[in-house]
């Protein structure tokens, strides 16, 4: 039951986009179409889970015993950058359509603050064990994917909606994101 709580908490209650306000750049840039948003969410999910799987043992098995905790951010960024390169090579070779659709946003996964924040939260904020960290990472990544797909769906419907000229474009996007954030606050009492 603890794993279910961690998963739901990280996905809904501590949603990286709507509650923690991280990963806003890909959230705004990649939610114009549902296919792009889904692809970005899946690629980011893969990187988040893999980054957590790699950084947790590095931190606890190498950095802590050697007293190198102060290098955490630097090491984690290097690991994340290497993992993003692997994902980029894979997408370029296997799914070139998604690779070209993602464009510059694929490289943004490297600097996506949500990826770094999730790996650091597992270790510093929550002091999770290895399996709990992976569950937290998977839940957070699922929350990111949900946020991307919801916003992409809303934006596709807004294309044909009669939106006042004053709020057309980015203003209505941020108003919608704010309303979605408020709706995610409703999950706050779900799990303690």
Coordinates of N, CA, C and O in Angstrom, one line a residue:
X1 N 0.8 -1.2 0.0 CA 0.0 0.0 0.0 C 0.9 1.3 0.0 O 0.5 2.3 -0.6
X2 N 2.0 1.2 0.6 CA 2.9 2.3 0.7 C 3.3 2.8 -0.7 O 3.4 3.9 -1.0
X3 N 3.6 1.8 -1.6 CA 4.0 2.1 -3.0 C 2.9 2.8 -3.7 O 3.1 3.7 -4.5
X4 N 1.6 2.4 -3.5 CA 0.5 3.0 -4.1 C 0.4 4.5 -3.6 O 0.1 5.4 -4.4
X5 N 0.5 4.7 -2.4 CA 0.5 6.0 -1.8 C 1.6 6.9 -2.4 O 1.3 8.1 -2.7
X6 N 2.8 6.4 -2.5 CA 3.9 7.2 -3.1 C 3.5 7.5 -4.5 O 3.7 8.7 -4.9
X7 N 3.1 6.6 -5.3 CA 2.8 6.8 -6.7 C 1.7 7.8 -6.8 O 1.8 8.8 -7.6
X8 N 0.6 7.7 -6.1 CA -0.5 8.6 -6.2 C -0.2 10.0 -5.7 O -0.5 11.0 -6.3
X9 N 0.6 10.1 -4.7 CA 1.1 11.3 -4.1 C 1.9 12.1 -5.1 O 1.7 13.3 -5.3
X10 N 2.9 11.4 -5.7 CA 3.8 12.1 -6.7 C 3.0 12.4 -8.0 O 3.4 13.4 -8.6
X11 N 2.1 11.6 -8.4 CA 1.3 11.9 -9.6 C 0.3 13.0 -9.5 O 0.2 13.9 -10.3
X12 N -0.5 13.0 -8.4 CA -1.6 13.9 -8.3 C -1.4 15.0 -7.3 O -1.6 16.2 -7.6
X13 N -0.9 14.7 -6.1 CA -0.8 15.7 -5.0 C 0.4 16.6 -5.2 O 0.3 17.8 -5.0
X14 N 1.5 16.0 -5.6 CA 2.7 16.8 -5.9 C 3.0 16.9 -7.4 O 4.2 16.8 -7.8
X15 N 2.0 17.0 -8.2 CA 2.2 17.1 -9.6 C 3.3 18.1 -10.0 O 3.2 19.2 -9.6
X16 N 4.3 17.7 -10.8 CA 5.4 18.5 -11.1 C 5.0 19.8 -11.9 O 5.7 20.8 -11.7
X17 N 4.0 19.7 -12.7 CA 3.6 20.9 -13.5 C 2.6 21.7 -12.7 O 2.8 22.9 -12.6
X18 N 1.5 21.1 -12.3 CA 0.4 21.9 -11.8 C 0.6 22.3 -10.3 O 0.0 23.3 -9.9
X19 N 1.4 21.6 -9.5 CA 1.6 22.0 -8.1 C 2.9 22.5 -7.8 O 3.1 23.5 -7.1
X20 N 4.0 21.9 -8.4 CA 5.3 22.4 -8.2 C 5.8 23.4 -9.2 O 6.8 24.0 -9.0
X21 N 5.0 23.6 -10.3 CA 5.3 24.6 -11.3 C 6.7 24.4 -11.9 O 7.4 25.3 -12.2
X22 N 7.0 23.1 -12.2 CA 8.3 22.8 -12.9 C 8.0 22.3 -14.3 O 6.8 22.0 -14.6
X23 N 8.9 22.3 -15.2 CA 8.8 21.9 -16.5 C 7.8 22.7 -17.3 O 7.1 22.2 -18.2
X24 N 7.7 24.0 -17.1 CA 6.8 24.8 -17.8 C 7.1 25.0 -19.3 O 6.3 25.1 -20.1
X25 N 8.4 25.0 -19.6 CA 8.8 25.3 -21.0 C 8.3 24.2 -21.9 O 7.7 24.5 -22.9
X26 N 8.6 22.9 -21.6 CA 8.0 21.9 -22.5 C 6.5 21.8 -22.4 O 5.8 21.5 -23.3
X27 N 5.9 22.2 -21.2 CA 4.5 22.2 -21.0 C 3.8 23.2 -22.0 O 2.8 22.9 -22.6
X28 N 4.4 24.3 -22.1 CA 3.9 25.3 -23.0 C 4.2 25.0 -24.5 O 3.4 25.1 -25.4
X29 N 5.5 24.6 -24.7 CA 5.9 24.4 -26.1 C 5.4 23.1 -26.8 O 5.3 23.1 -28.0
X30 N 5.2 22.1 -26.0 CA 4.9 20.8 -26.7 C 3.4 20.4 -26.5 O 3.1 19.2 -26.8
X31 N 2.6 21.2 -26.1 CA 1.2 20.8 -25.9 C 0.2 21.4 -27.0 O -1.0 21.4 -26.8
X32 N 0.8 21.7 -28.1 CA 0.0 22.2 -29.2 C -0.8 21.0 -29.9 O -1.9 21.3 -30.4
X33 N -0.3 19.8 -29.8 CA -0.9 18.7 -30.4 C -0.8 17.5 -29.4 O 0.2 17.3 -28.7
X34 N -1.8 16.7 -29.3 CA -1.8 15.6 -28.4 C -0.7 14.6 -28.7 O -0.1 14.1 -27.7
X35 N -0.4 14.3 -29.9 CA 0.6 13.3 -30.3 C 2.0 13.8 -29.8 O 2.8 13.0 -29.3
X36 N 2.3 15.1 -30.0 CA 3.6 15.7 -29.6 C 3.7 15.6 -28.1 O 4.7 15.3 -27.5
X37 N 2.6 16.0 -27.4 CA 2.6 16.0 -25.9 C 2.8 14.6 -25.4 O 3.6 14.4 -24.4
X38 N 2.1 13.7 -26.0 CA 2.3 12.3 -25.5 C 3.7 11.8 -25.7 O 4.3 11.2 -24.8
X39 N 4.3 12.1 -26.9 CA 5.6 11.7 -27.2 C 6.6 12.3 -26.2 O 7.5 11.6 -25.7
X40 N 6.5 13.6 -26.0 CA 7.3 14.3 -25.0 C 7.2 13.7 -23.6 O 8.2 13.5 -22.9
X41 N 5.9 13.4 -23.2 CA 5.7 12.9 -21.9 C 6.3 11.5 -21.7 O 6.9 11.2 -20.7
X42 N 6.2 10.7 -22.8 CA 6.8 9.3 -22.7 C 8.3 9.4 -22.7 O 9.0 8.7 -21.9
X43 N 8.9 10.2 -23.5 CA 10.4 10.4 -23.5 C 10.9 10.9 -22.2 O 11.9 10.4 -21.6
X44 N 10.1 11.9 -21.6 CA 10.5 12.4 -20.3 C 10.3 11.4 -19.2 O 11.1 11.3 -18.3
X45 N 9.3 10.6 -19.3 CA 9.1 9.5 -18.3 C 10.2 8.6 -18.3 O 10.8 8.2 -17.3
X46 N 10.6 8.2 -19.5 CA 11.8 7.3 -19.6 C 13.0 7.9 -18.9 O 13.7 7.2 -18.2
X47 N 13.3 9.1 -19.2 CA 14.5 9.8 -18.7 C 14.4 9.9 -17.2 O 15.4 9.7 -16.5
X48 N 13.2 10.3 -16.7 CA 13.0 10.5 -15.2 C 13.3 9.2 -14.5 O 14.0 9.2 -13.5
X49 N 12.7 8.1 -14.9 CA 12.8 6.8 -14.2 C 14.2 6.3 -14.4 O 14.8 5.9 -13.4
X50 N 14.8 6.4 -15.5 CA 16.2 5.9 -15.7 C 17.2 6.8 -14.9 O 18.1 6.3 -14.3
X51 N 16.9 8.1 -14.9 CA 17.8 9.0 -14.1 C 17.8 8.7 -12.7 O 18.8 8.7 -12.0
X52 N 16.6 8.4 -12.2 CA 16.5 8.0 -10.7 C 17.1 6.7 -10.5 O 17.8 6.5 -9.5
X53 N 16.9 5.8 -11.4 CA 17.6 4.4 -11.2 C 19.1 4.5 -11.2 O 19.7 3.7 -10.6
X54 N 19.6 5.5 -11.9 CA 21.1 5.6 -12.0 C 21.6 6.5 -10.9 O 22.7 6.2 -10.3
X55 N 21.0 7.6 -10.6 CA 21.5 8.6 -9.7 C 21.4 8.1 -8.2 O 22.3 8.4 -7.4
X56 N 20.4 7.4 -7.9 CA 20.2 6.9 -6.5 C 21.4 6.1 -6.0 O 22.0 6.4 -5.0
X57 N 21.8 5.0 -6.8 CA 23.0 4.3 -6.4 C 24.3 5.1 -6.4 O 25.1 4.8 -5.6
X58 N 24.4 6.0 -7.4 CA 25.6 6.8 -7.4 C 25.7 7.6 -6.2 O 26.8 7.7 -5.5
X59 N 24.6 8.3 -5.8 CA 24.6 9.1 -4.6 C 24.9 8.3 -3.3 O 25.8 8.6 -2.5
X60 N 24.1 7.3 -3.1 CA 24.2 6.5 -1.9 C 25.4 5.6 -1.8 O 25.9 5.3 -0.7
X61 N 25.8 5.1 -3.0 CA 26.9 4.1 -3.0 C 28.3 4.7 -3.2 O 29.3 4.1 -2.7
X62 N 28.3 5.9 -3.8 CA 29.7 6.5 -4.1 C 29.8 7.8 -3.4 O 30.8 8.0 -2.7
X63 N 28.9 8.7 -3.6 CA 29.0 10.1 -3.1 C 29.0 10.2 -1.6 O 29.8 10.9 -1.0
X64 N 28.0 9.5 -1.0 CA 27.9 9.6 0.5 C 29.1 9.0 1.2 O 29.7 9.7 2.1
X65 N 29.5 7.8 0.8 CA 30.7 7.3 1.5 C 32.0 8.1 1.3 O 32.8 8.1 2.2
X66 N 32.1 8.8 0.2 CA 33.3 9.6 -0.1 C 33.1 11.0 0.4 O 34.0 11.8 0.2
X67 N 32.0 11.4 0.9 CA 31.7 12.7 1.4 C 31.6 13.7 0.2 O 31.9 14.9 0.4
X68 N 31.0 13.3 -0.9 CA 30.9 14.2 -2.1 C 29.5 14.6 -2.3 O 29.1 14.9 -3.5
X69 N 28.7 14.7 -1.3 CA 27.3 15.1 -1.5 C 27.1 16.5 -2.1 O 26.1 16.7 -2.8
X70 N 28.1 17.3 -1.9 CA 28.0 18.7 -2.4 C 28.1 18.7 -4.0 O 27.8 19.7 -4.6
X71 N 28.5 17.6 -4.6 CA 28.6 17.5 -6.0 C 27.3 16.9 -6.6 O 27.3 16.7 -7.8
X72 N 26.3 16.8 -5.8 CA 25.1 16.1 -6.2 C 24.5 16.7 -7.5 O 24.2 16.0 -8.5
X73 N 24.3 18.0 -7.5 CA 23.6 18.7 -8.7 C 24.4 18.5 -9.9 O 23.9 18.1 -11.0
X74 N 25.7 18.7 -9.8 CA 26.6 18.6 -11.0 C 26.6 17.1 -11.6 O 26.4 16.9 -12.8
X75 N 26.8 16.2 -10.7 CA 26.8 14.8 -11.1 C 25.4 14.4 -11.7 O 25.3 13.7 -12.8
X76 N 24.3 14.8 -11.1 CA 23.0 14.4 -11.6 C 22.7 15.1 -13.0 O 22.2 14.4 -13.8
X77 N 23.2 16.3 -13.2 CA 23.0 16.9 -14.5 C 23.8 16.2 -15.5 O 23.3 16.0 -16.7
X78 N 25.0 15.8 -15.2 CA 25.8 15.0 -16.2 C 25.1 13.7 -16.5 O 25.1 13.3 -17.7
X79 N 24.6 13.0 -15.5 CA 23.9 11.7 -15.8 C 22.7 11.9 -16.6 O 22.4 11.2 -17.6
X80 N 21.9 12.9 -16.3 CA 20.7 13.3 -17.1 C 21.0 13.6 -18.5 O 20.3 13.1 -19.4
X81 N 22.0 14.4 -18.7 CA 22.4 14.8 -20.1 C 22.8 13.5 -20.9 O 22.5 13.4 -22.1
X82 N 23.5 12.6 -20.3 CA 23.9 11.4 -21.0 C 22.7 10.6 -21.3 O 22.6 10.0 -22.4
X83 N 21.8 10.5 -20.4 CA 20.5 9.7 -20.7 C 19.7 10.3 -21.8 O 19.1 9.6 -22.6
X84 N 19.6 11.6 -21.8 CA 18.9 12.3 -22.9 C 19.5 12.1 -24.2 O 18.8 11.9 -25.2
X85 N 20.8 12.0 -24.3 CA 21.5 11.7 -25.5 C 21.2 10.3 -26.0 O 20.9 10.1 -27.2
X86 N 21.1 9.4 -25.1 CA 20.7 8.0 -25.4 C 19.2 8.0 -26.0 O 19.0 7.4 -27.0
X87 N 18.3 8.7 -25.4 CA 17.0 8.8 -25.8 C 16.9 9.5 -27.2 O 16.2 9.0 -28.1
X88 N 17.7 10.5 -27.4 CA 17.7 11.2 -28.7 C 18.2 10.3 -29.8 O 17.7 10.3 -30.9
X89 N 19.3 9.6 -29.5 CA 19.8 8.6 -30.5 C 18.8 7.6 -30.9 O 18.6 7.2 -32.0
X90 N 18.1 7.1 -29.9 CA 17.1 6.0 -30.1 C 15.9 6.6 -30.9 O 15.5 6.0 -31.9
X91 N 15.4 7.8 -30.6 CA 14.3 8.4 -31.3 C 14.7 8.7 -32.7 O 13.9 8.5 -33.7
X92 N 15.9 9.2 -32.9 CA 16.4 9.6 -34.3 C 16.4 8.3 -35.2 O 16.1 8.4 -36.3
X93 N 16.8 7.2 -34.6 CA 16.9 6.0 -35.4 C 15.6 5.2 -35.5 O 15.3 4.7 -36.6
X94 N 14.8 5.2 -34.5 CA 13.6 4.4 -34.4 C 12.3 5.1 -34.8 O 11.5 4.5 -35.5
X95 N 12.2 6.3 -34.3 CA 11.0 7.1 -34.6 C 11.3 8.5 -35.1 O 11.2 9.5 -34.4
X96 N 11.8 8.6 -36.3 CA 12.2 9.9 -36.8 C 11.2 11.0 -36.9 O 11.4 12.1 -36.7
X97 N 9.9 10.5 -37.1 CA 8.8 11.5 -37.1 C 8.7 12.2 -35.8 O 8.5 13.5 -35.7
X98 N 8.7 11.5 -34.7 CA 8.6 12.1 -33.3 C 9.9 12.9 -33.0 O 9.8 13.9 -32.5
X99 N 11.0 12.4 -33.5 CA 12.3 13.1 -33.3 C 12.2 14.5 -33.9 O 12.6 15.5 -33.3
X100 N 11.8 14.6 -35.2 CA 11.7 15.9 -35.8 C 10.6 16.7 -35.3 O 10.7 18.0 -35.2
X101 N 9.5 16.1 -34.8 CA 8.4 16.9 -34.2 C 8.8 17.5 -32.9 O 8.4 18.7 -32.6
X102 N 9.7 16.8 -32.1 CA 10.1 17.3 -30.8 C 11.1 18.5 -31.0 O 11.2 19.4 -30.2
X103 N 11.9 18.4 -32.1 CA 12.9 19.4 -32.3 C 13.7 19.8 -31.1 O 14.3 18.9 -30.5
X104 N 13.8 21.1 -30.8 CA 14.6 21.6 -29.8 C 14.1 21.1 -28.4 O 14.9 21.1 -27.4
X105 N 12.8 20.8 -28.3 CA 12.3 20.4 -27.0 C 12.9 19.1 -26.5 O 12.9 18.8 -25.3
X106 N 13.4 18.2 -27.4 CA 14.0 17.0 -26.9 C 15.3 17.3 -26.1 O 15.5 16.8 -25.1
X107 N 16.1 18.3 -26.6 CA 17.3 18.7 -25.9 C 16.9 19.4 -24.6 O 17.7 19.4 -23.7
X108 N 15.7 19.9 -24.5 CA 15.3 20.6 -23.3 C 15.1 19.6 -22.1 O 15.0 20.0 -21.0
X109 N 14.9 18.3 -22.4 CA 14.8 17.4 -21.4 C 16.0 17.4 -20.5 O 15.9 17.2 -19.3
X110 N 17.2 17.7 -21.1 CA 18.4 17.7 -20.4 C 18.3 18.8 -19.3 O 18.8 18.6 -18.2
X111 N 17.8 20.0 -19.6 CA 17.7 21.1 -18.7 C 16.3 21.2 -18.1 O 16.0 22.2 -17.4
X112 N 15.5 20.1 -18.2 CA 14.2 20.1 -17.6 C 14.3 20.0 -16.1 O 14.8 19.0 -15.6
X113 N 13.9 21.1 -15.5 CA 14.1 21.1 -14.0 C 13.3 20.0 -13.3 O 13.7 19.6 -12.2
X114 N 12.3 19.5 -13.9 CA 11.5 18.5 -13.3 C 12.3 17.2 -13.1 O 12.2 16.5 -12.1
X115 N 13.1 16.9 -14.1 CA 13.9 15.7 -14.1 C 14.9 15.8 -12.9 O 15.0 14.8 -12.1
X116 N 15.6 16.9 -12.8 CA 16.6 17.1 -11.7 C 15.9 17.1 -10.4 O 16.3 16.5 -9.4
X117 N 14.7 17.8 -10.3 CA 14.0 18.0 -9.0 C 13.5 16.6 -8.5 O 13.6 16.4 -7.3
X118 N 13.0 15.8 -9.4 CA 12.5 14.5 -9.0 C 13.7 13.6 -8.4 O 13.5 13.0 -7.4
X119 N 14.8 13.6 -9.1 CA 15.9 12.8 -8.6 C 16.4 13.3 -7.3 O 16.8 12.5 -6.4
X120 N 16.4 14.6 -7.1 CA 16.9 15.2 -5.8 C 15.9 15.0 -4.7 O 16.2 14.7 -3.6
X121 N 14.6 15.1 -5.1 CA 13.5 14.9 -4.1 C 13.6 13.5 -3.5 O 13.4 13.3 -2.3
X122 N 13.8 12.5 -4.3 CA 13.8 11.2 -3.8 C 14.9 11.0 -2.7 O 14.7 10.2 -1.8
X123 N 16.0 11.7 -2.9 CA 17.1 11.5 -2.0 C 17.0 12.5 -0.8 O 17.1 12.1 0.4
X124 N 16.9 13.7 -1.1 CA 17.0 14.8 0.0 C 15.7 15.0 0.7 O 15.7 15.1 1.9
X125 N 14.6 15.2 0.0 CA 13.4 15.7 0.6 C 12.7 14.5 1.3 O 12.2 14.7 2.4
X126 N 12.6 13.4 0.6 CA 11.8 12.2 1.1 C 12.7 11.1 1.7 O 12.1 10.3 2.4
X127 N 13.9 11.1 1.4 CA 14.8 10.0 1.9 C 14.3 8.6 1.6 O 14.3 7.7 2.4
X128 N 13.8 8.5 0.4 CA 13.3 7.2 -0.1 C 14.4 6.2 -0.3 O 15.5 6.5 -0.7
X129 N 14.0 4.9 -0.2 CA 14.9 3.8 -0.6 C 14.9 3.7 -2.1 O 14.2 4.4 -2.8
X130 N 15.6 2.7 -2.6 CA 15.7 2.6 -4.1 C 14.4 2.3 -4.7 O 14.0 3.0 -5.7
X131 N 13.7 1.3 -4.3 CA 12.4 1.0 -4.9 C 11.4 2.1 -4.7 O 10.7 2.5 -5.7
X132 N 11.3 2.7 -3.6 CA 10.4 3.8 -3.3 C 10.8 5.0 -4.2 O 9.9 5.7 -4.7
X133 N 12.0 5.2 -4.5 CA 12.5 6.3 -5.4 C 12.0 6.1 -6.8 O 11.6 7.0 -7.5
X134 N 12.1 4.8 -7.2 CA 11.6 4.5 -8.6 C 10.1 4.6 -8.7 O 9.6 5.1 -9.7
X135 N 9.4 4.3 -7.7 CA 7.9 4.4 -7.7 C 7.6 5.9 -7.7 O 6.7 6.4 -8.4
X136 N 8.3 6.7 -6.9 CA 8.1 8.2 -6.9 C 8.4 8.8 -8.2 O 7.6 9.6 -8.7
X137 N 9.5 8.4 -8.8 CA 9.9 8.9 -10.2 C 8.8 8.5 -11.2 O 8.4 9.3 -12.0
X138 N 8.4 7.2 -11.2 CA 7.3 6.8 -12.1 C 6.0 7.6 -11.9 O 5.4 8.0 -12.9
X139 N 5.6 7.8 -10.7 CA 4.4 8.6 -10.4 C 4.6 10.0 -10.8 O 3.6 10.6 -11.5
X140 N 5.7 10.6 -10.6 CA 5.9 12.0 -11.0 C 5.9 12.1 -12.5 O 5.4 13.1 -13.1
X141 N 6.6 11.2 -13.2 CA 6.6 11.1 -14.6 C 5.2 11.0 -15.2 O 4.8 11.6 -16.2
X142 N 4.4 10.1 -14.6 CA 3.0 9.9 -15.0 C 2.2 11.2 -14.8 O 1.4 11.5 -15.6
X143 N 2.5 11.9 -13.7 CA 1.8 13.2 -13.5 C 2.2 14.2 -14.6 O 1.4 15.0 -15.0
X144 N 3.5 14.2 -15.0 CA 3.9 15.1 -16.1 C 3.2 14.7 -17.4 O 2.7 15.6 -18.1
X145 N 3.1 13.4 -17.7 CA 2.5 13.0 -18.9 C 1.0 13.3 -18.8 O 0.4 13.8 -19.8
X146 N 0.3 13.2 -17.7 CA -1.1 13.5 -17.6 C -1.3 15.0 -17.8 O -2.2 15.5 -18.6
X147 N -0.4 15.8 -17.2 CA -0.5 17.3 -17.4 C -0.3 17.7 -18.9 O -1.1 18.5 -19.4
X148 N 0.6 17.0 -19.5 CA 0.9 17.3 -21.0 C -0.3 17.0 -21.8 O -0.8 17.7 -22.7
X149 N -0.9 15.8 -21.6 CA -2.0 15.3 -22.4 C -3.3 16.1 -22.2 O -4.0 16.5 -23.1
X150 N -3.5 16.4 -20.9 CA -4.7 17.2 -20.6 C -4.6 18.6 -21.3 O -5.6 19.0 -21.9
X151 N -3.5 19.2 -21.1 CA -3.3 20.6 -21.7 C -3.4 20.5 -23.3 O -4.0 21.4 -23.9
X152 N -2.8 19.5 -23.8 CA -2.8 19.3 -25.3 C -4.3 19.2 -25.8 O -4.7 19.8 -26.8
X153 N -5.0 18.3 -25.0 CA -6.4 18.2 -25.4 C -7.2 19.5 -25.3 O -8.0 19.8 -26.1
X154 N -7.0 20.2 -24.2 CA -7.7 21.5 -24.0 C -7.3 22.4 -25.1 O -8.1 23.1 -25.7
X155 N -6.0 22.5 -25.5 CA -5.6 23.4 -26.5 C -6.1 23.1 -27.9 O -6.4 24.0 -28.7
X156 N -6.3 21.8 -28.2 CA -6.9 21.4 -29.4 C -8.3 21.8 -29.5 O -8.8 22.3 -30.6
X157 N -9.0 21.7 -28.4 CA -10.4 22.2 -28.4 C -10.5 23.7 -28.4 O -11.5 24.3 -29.0
X158 N -9.5 24.4 -27.9 CA -9.5 25.9 -27.9 C -9.3 26.5 -29.3 O -9.7 27.6 -29.5
X159 N -8.8 25.7 -30.2 CA -8.6 26.2 -31.6 C -9.9 26.5 -32.2 O -9.9 27.5 -33.0
X160 N -11.0 25.8 -31.9 CA -12.3 26.1 -32.5 C -13.2 26.9 -31.6 O -14.3 27.1 -31.9
X161 N -12.7 27.2 -30.4 CA -13.5 27.9 -29.4 C -13.5 29.5 -29.7 O -12.5 30.0 -30.1
X162 N -14.6 30.1 -29.4 CA -14.7 31.6 -29.5 C -14.0 32.3 -28.4 O -14.7 32.7 -27.4
X163 N -12.7 32.5 -28.4 CA -12.0 33.1 -27.4 C -11.9 34.6 -27.7 O -11.5 35.0 -28.8
X164 N -12.1 35.4 -26.7 CA -12.0 36.9 -26.9 C -10.5 37.2 -27.3 O -9.6 36.6 -26.9
X165 N -10.4 38.2 -28.2 CA -9.1 38.6 -28.8 C -8.1 39.0 -27.7 O -6.9 38.7 -27.9
X166 N -8.6 39.5 -26.6 CA -7.7 40.0 -25.6 C -6.9 38.9 -24.9 O -5.8 39.1 -24.5
X167 N -7.5 37.7 -24.8 CA -6.8 36.6 -24.1 C -6.4 35.5 -25.1 O -5.9 34.5 -24.6
X168 N -6.5 35.7 -26.4 CA -6.1 34.7 -27.3 C -4.6 34.5 -27.2 O -3.8 35.4 -27.0
X169 N -4.1 33.2 -27.5 CA -2.7 32.9 -27.5 C -2.2 32.5 -26.1 O -2.9 31.7 -25.4
X170 N -1.1 33.0 -25.7 CA -0.5 32.7 -24.4 C -1.4 33.0 -23.2 O -1.4 32.3 -22.2
X171 N -2.1 34.2 -23.2 CA -2.9 34.5 -22.0 C -3.9 33.4 -21.6 O -4.0 33.0 -20.5
X172 N -4.6 32.9 -22.6 CA -5.6 31.9 -22.3 C -5.0 30.6 -21.9 O -5.5 29.8 -21.1
X173 N -3.8 30.3 -22.5 CA -3.0 29.2 -22.1 C -2.7 29.2 -20.6 O -2.9 28.2 -19.9
X174 N -2.2 30.3 -20.1 CA -1.8 30.4 -18.7 C -3.0 30.5 -17.8 O -3.0 30.0 -16.7
X175 N -4.1 31.1 -18.3 CA -5.4 31.0 -17.5 C -5.9 29.6 -17.4 O -6.2 29.1 -16.3
X176 N -5.8 28.8 -18.4 CA -6.2 27.4 -18.4 C -5.3 26.6 -17.5 O -5.8 25.8 -16.7
X177 N -4.0 26.9 -17.6 CA -3.0 26.2 -16.7 C -3.3 26.5 -15.3 O -3.3 25.6 -14.4
X178 N -3.7 27.7 -15.0 CA -4.0 28.1 -13.6 C -5.2 27.4 -13.1 O -5.3 26.9 -11.9
X179 N -6.2 27.3 -13.9 CA -7.5 26.6 -13.6 C -7.2 25.1 -13.4 O -7.8 24.5 -12.4
X180 N -6.4 24.5 -14.2 CA -6.0 23.1 -14.0 C -5.2 22.9 -12.7 O -5.4 21.9 -12.0
X181 N -4.4 23.8 -12.4 CA -3.6 23.8 -11.1 C -4.6 23.8 -10.0 O -4.4 23.0 -9.0
X182 N -5.6 24.6 -10.0 CA -6.6 24.7 -9.0 C -7.3 23.4 -8.8 O -7.6 22.9 -7.7
X183 N -7.6 22.8 -10.0 CA -8.3 21.5 -9.9 C -7.4 20.4 -9.3 O -7.9 19.5 -8.5
X184 N -6.1 20.4 -9.5 CA -5.2 19.5 -8.9 C -5.1 19.7 -7.4 O -4.7 18.8 -6.7
X185 N -5.3 20.9 -6.9 CA -5.3 21.1 -5.5 C -6.4 20.3 -4.8 O -6.3 20.1 -3.6
X186 N -7.4 19.9 -5.5 CA -8.5 19.1 -4.9 C -8.0 17.8 -4.5 O -8.6 17.1 -3.6
X187 N -6.9 17.3 -5.0 CA -6.4 16.0 -4.6 C -5.6 16.1 -3.3 O -5.1 15.0 -2.8
X188 N -5.4 17.3 -2.8 CA -4.5 17.5 -1.6 C -4.8 16.6 -0.4 O -3.9 16.1 0.2
X189 N -6.0 16.4 -0.1 CA -6.4 15.6 1.1 C -6.5 14.1 0.8 O -6.9 13.4 1.7
X190 N -6.2 13.7 -0.4 CA -6.4 12.3 -0.8 C -5.5 11.3 0.0 O -6.0 10.3 0.4
X191 N -4.3 11.7 0.1 CA -3.3 10.8 0.8 C -2.5 11.7 1.8 O -2.1 12.8 1.5
X192 N -2.2 11.1 2.9 CA -1.4 11.9 3.9 C 0.0 11.3 4.0 O 0.3 10.2 3.7

